[in-house]
Coordinates of C-alpha atoms and ligand atoms in Angstrom, one line a residue:
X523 CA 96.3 67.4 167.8
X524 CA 94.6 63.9 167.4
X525 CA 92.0 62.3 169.8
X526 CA 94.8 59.8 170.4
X527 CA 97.1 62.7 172.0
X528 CA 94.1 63.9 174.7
X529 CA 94.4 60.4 176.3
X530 CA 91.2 58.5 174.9
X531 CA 91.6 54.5 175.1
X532 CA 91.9 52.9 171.9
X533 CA 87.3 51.6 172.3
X534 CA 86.3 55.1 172.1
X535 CA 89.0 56.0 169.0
X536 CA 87.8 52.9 167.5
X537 CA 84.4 54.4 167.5
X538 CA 85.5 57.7 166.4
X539 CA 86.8 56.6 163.9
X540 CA 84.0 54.9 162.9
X541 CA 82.0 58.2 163.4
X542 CA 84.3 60.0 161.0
X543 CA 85.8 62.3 163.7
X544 CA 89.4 63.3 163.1
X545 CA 90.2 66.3 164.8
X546 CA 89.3 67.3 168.5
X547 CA 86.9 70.7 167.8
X548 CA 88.3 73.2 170.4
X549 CA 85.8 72.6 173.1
X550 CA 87.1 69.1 172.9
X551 CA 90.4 69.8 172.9
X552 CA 90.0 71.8 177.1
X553 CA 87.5 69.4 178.3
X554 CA 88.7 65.8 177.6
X555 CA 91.9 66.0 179.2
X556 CA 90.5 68.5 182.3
X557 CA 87.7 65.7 182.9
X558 CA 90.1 62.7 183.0
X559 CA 91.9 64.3 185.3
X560 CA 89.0 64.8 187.3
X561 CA 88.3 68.2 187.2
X562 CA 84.8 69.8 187.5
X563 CA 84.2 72.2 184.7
X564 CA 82.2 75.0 183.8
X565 CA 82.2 75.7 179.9
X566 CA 80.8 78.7 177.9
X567 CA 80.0 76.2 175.1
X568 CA 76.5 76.6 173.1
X569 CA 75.5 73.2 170.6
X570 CA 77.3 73.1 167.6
X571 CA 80.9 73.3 169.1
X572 CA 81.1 69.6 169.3
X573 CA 80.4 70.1 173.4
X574 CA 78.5 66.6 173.8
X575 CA 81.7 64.4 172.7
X576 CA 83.8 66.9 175.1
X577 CA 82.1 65.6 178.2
X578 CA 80.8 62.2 176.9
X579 CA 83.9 60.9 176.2
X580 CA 85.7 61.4 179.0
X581 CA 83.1 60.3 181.3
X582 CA 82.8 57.2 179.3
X583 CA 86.7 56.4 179.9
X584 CA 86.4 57.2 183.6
X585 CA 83.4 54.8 184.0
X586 CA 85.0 52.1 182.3
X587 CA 88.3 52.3 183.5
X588 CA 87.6 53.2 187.2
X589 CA 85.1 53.0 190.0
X590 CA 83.1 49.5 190.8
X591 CA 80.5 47.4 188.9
X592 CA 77.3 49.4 188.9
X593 CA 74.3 48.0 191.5
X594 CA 70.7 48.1 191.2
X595 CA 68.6 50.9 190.7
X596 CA 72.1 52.7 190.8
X597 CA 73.3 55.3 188.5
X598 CA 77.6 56.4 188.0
X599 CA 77.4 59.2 185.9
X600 CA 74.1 61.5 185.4
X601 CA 73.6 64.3 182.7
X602 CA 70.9 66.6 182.7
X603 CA 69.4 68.0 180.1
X604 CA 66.3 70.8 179.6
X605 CA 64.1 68.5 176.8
X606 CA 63.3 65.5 175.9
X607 CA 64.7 65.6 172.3
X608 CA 67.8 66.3 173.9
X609 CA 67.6 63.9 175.5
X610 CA 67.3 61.7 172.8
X611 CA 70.4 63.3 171.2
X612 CA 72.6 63.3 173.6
X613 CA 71.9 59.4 174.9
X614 CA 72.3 58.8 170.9
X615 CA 75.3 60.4 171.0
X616 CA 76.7 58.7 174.0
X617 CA 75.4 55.4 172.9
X618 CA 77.3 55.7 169.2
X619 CA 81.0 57.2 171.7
X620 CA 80.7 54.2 173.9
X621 CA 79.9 51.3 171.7
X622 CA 83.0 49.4 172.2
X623 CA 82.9 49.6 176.2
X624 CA 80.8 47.3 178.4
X625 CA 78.5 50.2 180.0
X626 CA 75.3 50.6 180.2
X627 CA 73.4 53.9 179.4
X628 CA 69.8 55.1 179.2
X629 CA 68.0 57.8 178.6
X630 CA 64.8 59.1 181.2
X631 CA 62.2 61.8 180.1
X632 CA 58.5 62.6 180.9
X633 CA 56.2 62.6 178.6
X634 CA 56.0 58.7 178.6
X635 CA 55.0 55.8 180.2
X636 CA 57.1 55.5 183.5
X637 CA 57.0 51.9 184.2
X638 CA 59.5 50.6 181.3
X639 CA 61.9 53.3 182.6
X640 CA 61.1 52.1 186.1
X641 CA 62.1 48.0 185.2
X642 CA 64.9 49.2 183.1
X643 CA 67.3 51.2 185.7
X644 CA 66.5 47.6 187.6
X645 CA 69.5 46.1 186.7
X646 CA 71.2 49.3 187.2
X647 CA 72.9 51.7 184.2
X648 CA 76.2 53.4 184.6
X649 CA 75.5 56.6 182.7
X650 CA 71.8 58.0 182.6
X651 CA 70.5 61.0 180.6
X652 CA 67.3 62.5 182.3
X653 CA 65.4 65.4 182.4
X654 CA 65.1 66.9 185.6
X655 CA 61.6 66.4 186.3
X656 CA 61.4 62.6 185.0
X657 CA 64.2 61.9 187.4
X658 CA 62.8 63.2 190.3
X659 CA 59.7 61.4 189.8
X660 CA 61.9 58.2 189.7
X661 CA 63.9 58.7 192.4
X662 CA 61.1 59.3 194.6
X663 CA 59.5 56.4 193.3
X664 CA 62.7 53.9 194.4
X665 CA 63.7 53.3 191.3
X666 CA 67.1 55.5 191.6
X667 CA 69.7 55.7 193.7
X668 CA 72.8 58.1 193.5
X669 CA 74.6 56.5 195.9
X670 CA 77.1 55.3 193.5
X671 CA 77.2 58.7 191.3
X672 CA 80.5 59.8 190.5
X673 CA 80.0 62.2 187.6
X674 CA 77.1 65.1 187.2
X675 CA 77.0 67.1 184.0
X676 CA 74.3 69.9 183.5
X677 CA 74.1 70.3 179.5
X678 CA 72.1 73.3 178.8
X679 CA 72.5 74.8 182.0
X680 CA 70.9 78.1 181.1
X681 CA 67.9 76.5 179.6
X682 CA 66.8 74.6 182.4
X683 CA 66.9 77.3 184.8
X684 CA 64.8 79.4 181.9
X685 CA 62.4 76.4 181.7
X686 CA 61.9 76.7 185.9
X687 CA 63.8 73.9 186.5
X688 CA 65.9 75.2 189.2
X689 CA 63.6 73.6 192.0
X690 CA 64.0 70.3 190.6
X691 CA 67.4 71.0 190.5
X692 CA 67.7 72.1 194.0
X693 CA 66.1 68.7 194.7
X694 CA 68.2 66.7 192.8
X695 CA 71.4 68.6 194.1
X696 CA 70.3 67.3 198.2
X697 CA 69.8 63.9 197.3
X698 CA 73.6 63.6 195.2
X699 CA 76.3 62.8 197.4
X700 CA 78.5 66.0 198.3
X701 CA 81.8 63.9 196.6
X702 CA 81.5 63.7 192.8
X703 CA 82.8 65.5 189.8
X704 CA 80.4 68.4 188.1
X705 CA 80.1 69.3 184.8
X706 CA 78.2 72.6 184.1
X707 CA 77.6 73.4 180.1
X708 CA 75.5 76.9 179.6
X709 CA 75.3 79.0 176.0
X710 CA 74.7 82.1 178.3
X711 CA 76.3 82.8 181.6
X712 CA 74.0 85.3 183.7
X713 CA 74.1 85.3 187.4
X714 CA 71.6 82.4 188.3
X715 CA 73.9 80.3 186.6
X716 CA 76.7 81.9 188.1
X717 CA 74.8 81.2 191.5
X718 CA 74.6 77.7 190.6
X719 CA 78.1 77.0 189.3
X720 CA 78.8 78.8 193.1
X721 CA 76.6 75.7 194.4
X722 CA 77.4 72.7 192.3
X723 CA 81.2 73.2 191.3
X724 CA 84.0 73.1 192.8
X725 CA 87.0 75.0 191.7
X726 CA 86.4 74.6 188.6
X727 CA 88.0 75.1 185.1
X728 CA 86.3 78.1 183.0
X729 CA 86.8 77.4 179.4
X730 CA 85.1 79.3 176.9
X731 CA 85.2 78.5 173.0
X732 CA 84.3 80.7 170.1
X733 CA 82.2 83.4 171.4
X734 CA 78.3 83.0 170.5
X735 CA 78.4 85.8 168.4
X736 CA 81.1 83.7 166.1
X737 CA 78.9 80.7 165.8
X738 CA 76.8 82.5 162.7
X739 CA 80.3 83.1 160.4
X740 CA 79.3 80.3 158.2
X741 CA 75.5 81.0 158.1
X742 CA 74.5 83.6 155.0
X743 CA 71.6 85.5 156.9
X744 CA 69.3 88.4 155.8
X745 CA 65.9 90.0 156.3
X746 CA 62.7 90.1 154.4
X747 CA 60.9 93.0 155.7
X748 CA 56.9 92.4 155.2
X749 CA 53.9 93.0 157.1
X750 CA 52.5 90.7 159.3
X751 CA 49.9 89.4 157.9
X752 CA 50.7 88.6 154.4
X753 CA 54.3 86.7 156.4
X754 CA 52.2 83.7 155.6
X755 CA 51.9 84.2 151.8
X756 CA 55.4 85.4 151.3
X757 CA 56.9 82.7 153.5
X758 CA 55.0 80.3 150.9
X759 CA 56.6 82.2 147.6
X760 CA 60.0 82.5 149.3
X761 CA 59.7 78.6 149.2
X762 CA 58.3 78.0 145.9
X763 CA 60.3 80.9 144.5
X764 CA 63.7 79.6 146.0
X765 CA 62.4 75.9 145.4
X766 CA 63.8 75.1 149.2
X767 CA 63.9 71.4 149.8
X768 CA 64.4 70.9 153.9
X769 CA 63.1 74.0 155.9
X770 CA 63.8 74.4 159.7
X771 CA 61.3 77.1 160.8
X772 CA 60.8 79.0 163.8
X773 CA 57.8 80.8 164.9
X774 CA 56.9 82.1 168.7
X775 CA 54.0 80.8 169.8
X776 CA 52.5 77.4 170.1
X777 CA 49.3 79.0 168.1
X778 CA 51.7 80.3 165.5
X779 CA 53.6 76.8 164.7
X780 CA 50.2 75.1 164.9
X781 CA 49.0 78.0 162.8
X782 CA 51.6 78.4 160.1
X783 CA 51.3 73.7 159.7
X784 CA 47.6 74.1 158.9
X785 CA 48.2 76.9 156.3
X786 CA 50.9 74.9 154.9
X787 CA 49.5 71.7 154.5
X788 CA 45.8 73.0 153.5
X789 CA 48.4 74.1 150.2
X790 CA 49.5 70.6 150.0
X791 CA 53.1 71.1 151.8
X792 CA 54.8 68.4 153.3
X793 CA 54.9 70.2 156.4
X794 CA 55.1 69.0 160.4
X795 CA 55.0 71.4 163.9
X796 CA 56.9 70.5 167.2
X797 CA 56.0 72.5 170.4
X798 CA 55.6 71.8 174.1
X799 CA 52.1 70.9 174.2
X800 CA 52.4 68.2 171.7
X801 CA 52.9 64.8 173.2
X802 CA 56.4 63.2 173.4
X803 CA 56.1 60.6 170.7
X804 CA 54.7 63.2 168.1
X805 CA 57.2 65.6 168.9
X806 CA 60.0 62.4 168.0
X807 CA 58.0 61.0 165.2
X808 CA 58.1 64.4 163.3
X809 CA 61.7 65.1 164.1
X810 CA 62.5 61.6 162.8
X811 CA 60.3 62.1 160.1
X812 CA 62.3 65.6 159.1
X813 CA 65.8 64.4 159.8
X814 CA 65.3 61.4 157.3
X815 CA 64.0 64.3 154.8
X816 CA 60.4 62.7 155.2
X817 CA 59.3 65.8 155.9
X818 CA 59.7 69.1 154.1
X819 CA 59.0 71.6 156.5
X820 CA 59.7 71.5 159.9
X821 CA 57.8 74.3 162.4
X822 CA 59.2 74.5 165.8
X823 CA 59.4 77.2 169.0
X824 CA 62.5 78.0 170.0
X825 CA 62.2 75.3 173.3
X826 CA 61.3 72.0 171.2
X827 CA 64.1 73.0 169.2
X828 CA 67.0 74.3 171.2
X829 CA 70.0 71.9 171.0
X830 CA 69.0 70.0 168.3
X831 CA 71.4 68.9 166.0
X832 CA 70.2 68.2 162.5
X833 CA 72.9 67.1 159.8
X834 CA 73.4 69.3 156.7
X835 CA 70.2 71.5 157.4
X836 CA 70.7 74.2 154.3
X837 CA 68.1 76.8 155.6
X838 CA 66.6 77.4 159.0
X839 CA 63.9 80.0 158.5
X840 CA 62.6 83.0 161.2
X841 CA 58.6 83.1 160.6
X842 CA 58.9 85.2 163.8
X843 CA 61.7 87.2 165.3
X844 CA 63.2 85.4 168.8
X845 CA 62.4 87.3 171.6
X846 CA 65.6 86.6 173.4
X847 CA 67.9 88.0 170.8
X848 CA 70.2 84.9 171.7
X849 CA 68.1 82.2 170.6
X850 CA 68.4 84.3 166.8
X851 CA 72.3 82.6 167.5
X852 CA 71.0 78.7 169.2
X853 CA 68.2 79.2 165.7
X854 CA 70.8 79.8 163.2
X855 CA 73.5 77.5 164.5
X856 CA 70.9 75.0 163.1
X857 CA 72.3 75.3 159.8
X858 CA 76.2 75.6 158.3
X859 CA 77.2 73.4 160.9
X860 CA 80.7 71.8 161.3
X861 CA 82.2 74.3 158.4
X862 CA 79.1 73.9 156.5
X863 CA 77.5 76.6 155.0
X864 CA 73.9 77.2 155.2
X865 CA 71.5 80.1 155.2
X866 CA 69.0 82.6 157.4
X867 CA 66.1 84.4 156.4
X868 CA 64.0 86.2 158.8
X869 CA 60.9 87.1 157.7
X870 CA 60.6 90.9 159.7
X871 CA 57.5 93.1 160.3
X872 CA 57.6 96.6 162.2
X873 CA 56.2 95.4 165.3
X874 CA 59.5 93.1 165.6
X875 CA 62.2 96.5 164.1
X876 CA 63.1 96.6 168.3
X877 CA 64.3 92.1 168.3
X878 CA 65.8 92.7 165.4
X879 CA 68.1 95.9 166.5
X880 CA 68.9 94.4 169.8
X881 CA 70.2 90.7 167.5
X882 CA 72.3 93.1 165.0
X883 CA 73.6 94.7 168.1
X884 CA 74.8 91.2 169.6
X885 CA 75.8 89.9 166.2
X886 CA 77.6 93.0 165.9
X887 CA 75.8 92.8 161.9
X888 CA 73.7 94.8 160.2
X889 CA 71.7 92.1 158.9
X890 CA 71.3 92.4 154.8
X891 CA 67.8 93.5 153.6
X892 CA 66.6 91.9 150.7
X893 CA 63.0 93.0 150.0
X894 CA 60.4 90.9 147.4
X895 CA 58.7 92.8 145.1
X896 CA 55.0 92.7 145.6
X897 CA 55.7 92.2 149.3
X898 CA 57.2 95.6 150.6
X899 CA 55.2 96.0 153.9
X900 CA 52.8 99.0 154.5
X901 CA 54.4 99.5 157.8
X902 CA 58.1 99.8 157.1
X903 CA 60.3 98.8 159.2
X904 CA 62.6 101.3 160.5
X905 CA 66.3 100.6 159.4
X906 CA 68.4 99.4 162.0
X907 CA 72.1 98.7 162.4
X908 CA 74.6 96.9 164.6
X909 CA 75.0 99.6 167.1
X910 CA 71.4 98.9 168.6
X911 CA 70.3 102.3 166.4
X912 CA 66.9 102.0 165.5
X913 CA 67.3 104.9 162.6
X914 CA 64.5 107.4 162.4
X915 CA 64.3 108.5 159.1
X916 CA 62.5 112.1 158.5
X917 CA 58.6 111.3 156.8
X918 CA 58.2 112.2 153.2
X919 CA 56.8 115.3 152.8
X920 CA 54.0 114.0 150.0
X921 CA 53.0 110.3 151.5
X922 CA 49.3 110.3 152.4
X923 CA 49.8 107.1 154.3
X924 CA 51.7 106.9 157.8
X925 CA 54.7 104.6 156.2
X926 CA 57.0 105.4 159.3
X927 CA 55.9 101.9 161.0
X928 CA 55.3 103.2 164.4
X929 CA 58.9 103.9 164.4
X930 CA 59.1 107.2 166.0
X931 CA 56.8 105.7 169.0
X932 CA 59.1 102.7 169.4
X933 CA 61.0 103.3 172.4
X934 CA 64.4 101.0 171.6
X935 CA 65.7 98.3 174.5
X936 CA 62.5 98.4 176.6
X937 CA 61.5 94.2 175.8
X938 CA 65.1 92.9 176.8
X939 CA 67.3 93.9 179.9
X940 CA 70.7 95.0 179.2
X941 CA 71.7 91.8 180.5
X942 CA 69.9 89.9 178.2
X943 CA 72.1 92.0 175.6
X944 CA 75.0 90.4 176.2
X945 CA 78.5 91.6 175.6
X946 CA 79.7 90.1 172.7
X947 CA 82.0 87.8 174.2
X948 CA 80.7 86.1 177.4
X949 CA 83.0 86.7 180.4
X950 CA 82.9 83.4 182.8
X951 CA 83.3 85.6 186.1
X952 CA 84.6 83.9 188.8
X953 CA 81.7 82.1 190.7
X954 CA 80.3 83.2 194.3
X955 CA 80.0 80.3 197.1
X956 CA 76.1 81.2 197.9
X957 CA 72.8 79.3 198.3
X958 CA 70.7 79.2 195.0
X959 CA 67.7 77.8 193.4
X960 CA 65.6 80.8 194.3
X961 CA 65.4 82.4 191.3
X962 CA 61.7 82.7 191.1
X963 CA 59.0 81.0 189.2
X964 CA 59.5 80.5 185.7
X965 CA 57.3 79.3 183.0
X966 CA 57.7 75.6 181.5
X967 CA 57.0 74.6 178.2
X968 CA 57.1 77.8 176.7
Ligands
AMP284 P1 77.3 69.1 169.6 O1 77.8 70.5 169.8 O2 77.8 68.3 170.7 O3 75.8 69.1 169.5 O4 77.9 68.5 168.3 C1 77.6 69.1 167.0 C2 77.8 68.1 165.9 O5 79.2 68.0 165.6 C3 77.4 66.6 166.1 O6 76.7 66.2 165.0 C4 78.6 65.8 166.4 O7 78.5 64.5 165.9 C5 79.6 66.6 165.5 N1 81.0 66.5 166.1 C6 81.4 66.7 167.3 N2 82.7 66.6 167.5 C7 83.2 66.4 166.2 C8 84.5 66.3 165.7 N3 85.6 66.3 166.5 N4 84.7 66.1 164.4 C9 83.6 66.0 163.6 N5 82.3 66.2 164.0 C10 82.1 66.4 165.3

């Protein structure tokens, strides 16, 4: 199957080409020809499966080749998106797909000066890229109109309504008009997306590529166990030890990616933090800076990062566990992307023995153990294995010291709902015609 054989017009091959794309990933291959023919769509599809060009290119051929000239202030096609770096990405993406076609894109996001945006969507753009929040603010400003809006695609689906978007959404669904095409994309489908796909979509097609389990086949991934307070240290003889050029790291707190930069760079490493409370244009400065290897190490929570595609990323390390056992997956499809292979190391202390059960469990893995002499944690951590066991092991008669970890007080499954869990492959059940949005207040910028 070729790009040619989906239907694409000879501007956007042109530019595929150029791109060095040959072969339509499988995402690609359900979504271009279902979107051309004007189908809404609602795709189990996670970053990493090639998910942007399945929706971006089609929606580029259906703006060039149909609908009328785009007005002022107006908008044609809208996609949503949870962050401003995705935003980035994704307008970067579109912008590279529709070089050869006389459209107009842009990309809106808060964090920055609104008055630029503001004169830009002026003149009008045919396909924008907004968070939801940003575009509110605009449209209630004048500056947008959606009365010519043809196409919506919500990217990230999941993440938005995680981030407590789904007011904003609610308020961006009144003001569309009720006739357009949708586009939901969501690495997770639980049942306030469900809910929403009930709202937004209508009958739509349910495809569903490689099951988020699959996405780590190419990613080498084991465990360091270690206690944690000395995950610092070893984190810094792992590196020097494994002489690691570009690190993608994740910690789980704001404090602890601020934390883990100062350590670092009071050693004299190259290193750079990304989180929500940073402003917008250091966030992008030190994403830039680490995706044209400027810097060494990058330290990011799992929201500044989700989505994110950085090229031939070799190593994505976990300072600290996810506490979603799905964003382990979204972390480590950061590395041995696109047939590539690349590596995992979690760095794991006893506190963290229940995350990392309930990942092996989704991954259906026992993830490797590979201890580092001189760092063997005082507080083991219990061993685990794929079937969510945490595995008591009987005390040693003769050790002084309490070395079970807390193990036999750990009660397994309590931080994460079975639903969070997830089966391994995600079911797209069929979607219920009800009101929405009222799922509760949700933190932003976590
Ligand atoms: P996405 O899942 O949309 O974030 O895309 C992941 C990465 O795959 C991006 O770097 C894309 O440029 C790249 N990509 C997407 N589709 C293809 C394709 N058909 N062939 C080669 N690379 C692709």
């Amino acid at each position: 199957m070729t790009f040619a054989t989906l239907g694409l017009i000879e501007p956007l091959l042109r530019s595929l080409e150029t791109l060095g794309y040959q072969t339509p990933t499988p995402v690609q291959a359900q979504a271009i020809p279902a979107v051309l023919a004007g189908r809404d769509l609602m795709a189990a599809a996670q970053t990493g499966t090639g998910k942007t060009a399945g929706f971006a290119l089609p929606l580029l051929q259906l703006l060039a080749m149909e609908g009328p000239k785009v007005t002022a202030n107006s908008v044609r096609a809208l996609i949503l998106v949870p962050t401003r770096e995705l935003a980035e990405q994704v307008h970067e993406a579109v912008r590279q797909y529709a070089e050869n076609l006389p459209l107009r894109t842009y990309a809106v996001y808060g964090g920055v000066s609104i008055n630029p945006q503001m004169m830009k969507l002026r003149s009008g753009v045919d396909l924008l890229v907004a968070t939801p929040g940003r575009l509110l603010d605009l449209f209630r400003q004048n500056a947008l109109k959606f009365n010519q809006l043809q196409t919506l695609v919500l990217d990230e689906a999941d993440r938005m309504l995680d981030l407590g978007f789904s007011e904003e959404l609610a308020n961006i669904y009144r003001a569309l008009p009720k006739k357009r095409q949708t586009l939901l994309f969501s690495a997770t489908f639980s049942d306030d997306i469900r809910l929403l796909a009930g709202q937004m979509l209508n009958d739509p097609l349910s495809i569903e590529v490689s099951p988020r389990n699959v996405a780590a086949n190419t990613v080498k991934q084991w465990i360091v166990t270690v206690d944690k307070k000395r995950k610092p240290e070893l984190f810094v003889h792992l590196m020097r030890k494994g002489k690691w050029k570009q690190v993608l790291v994740f910690a789980k707190t704001r404090n602890g990616v601020d934390a883990l930069v100062e350590k670092l760079q009071g050693l004299g490493i190259n290193a750079d933090g990304i989180h929500g409370d940073k402003p917008q244009a250091t966030r992008q400065r030190a994403l830039d800076r680490f995706k044209a290897s400027e810097v060494q190490i990058l330290v990011a929570t799992d929201v500044a990062a989700r989505g994110l595609d950085i090229e031939d990323l070799p190593l994505v390390v976990n300072f600290d566990l996810p506490i979603v056992a799905e964003d382990y997956i979204h972390r480590i499809g950061r590395t041995g992307r696109a047939g590539s292979t690349g590596e995992a190391i979690s760095l794991v202390c006893a506190d963290e023995v229940n995350l990392l059960s309930a990942i092996e469990m989704l991954t259906r893995q026992t993830l490797k153990r590979q201890n580092e002499p001189d760092f063997e944690p005082e507080h083991r951590v219990p061993d685990t294995d794929a079937s969510g066991q945490v595995i008591k092991k009987p005390k040693k008669p003769k050790k002084p010291k309490a070395s079970g970890g807390g193990g036999g007080k750990r009660n397994l499954g309590k931080w994460v709902d079975s639903g969070e869990v997830a089966p391994a492959e995600p079911s797209i059940k069929p979607v219920r015609k009800v009101p929405v949005f009222n799922t509760g207040p949700r933190k932003r910028k976590p």
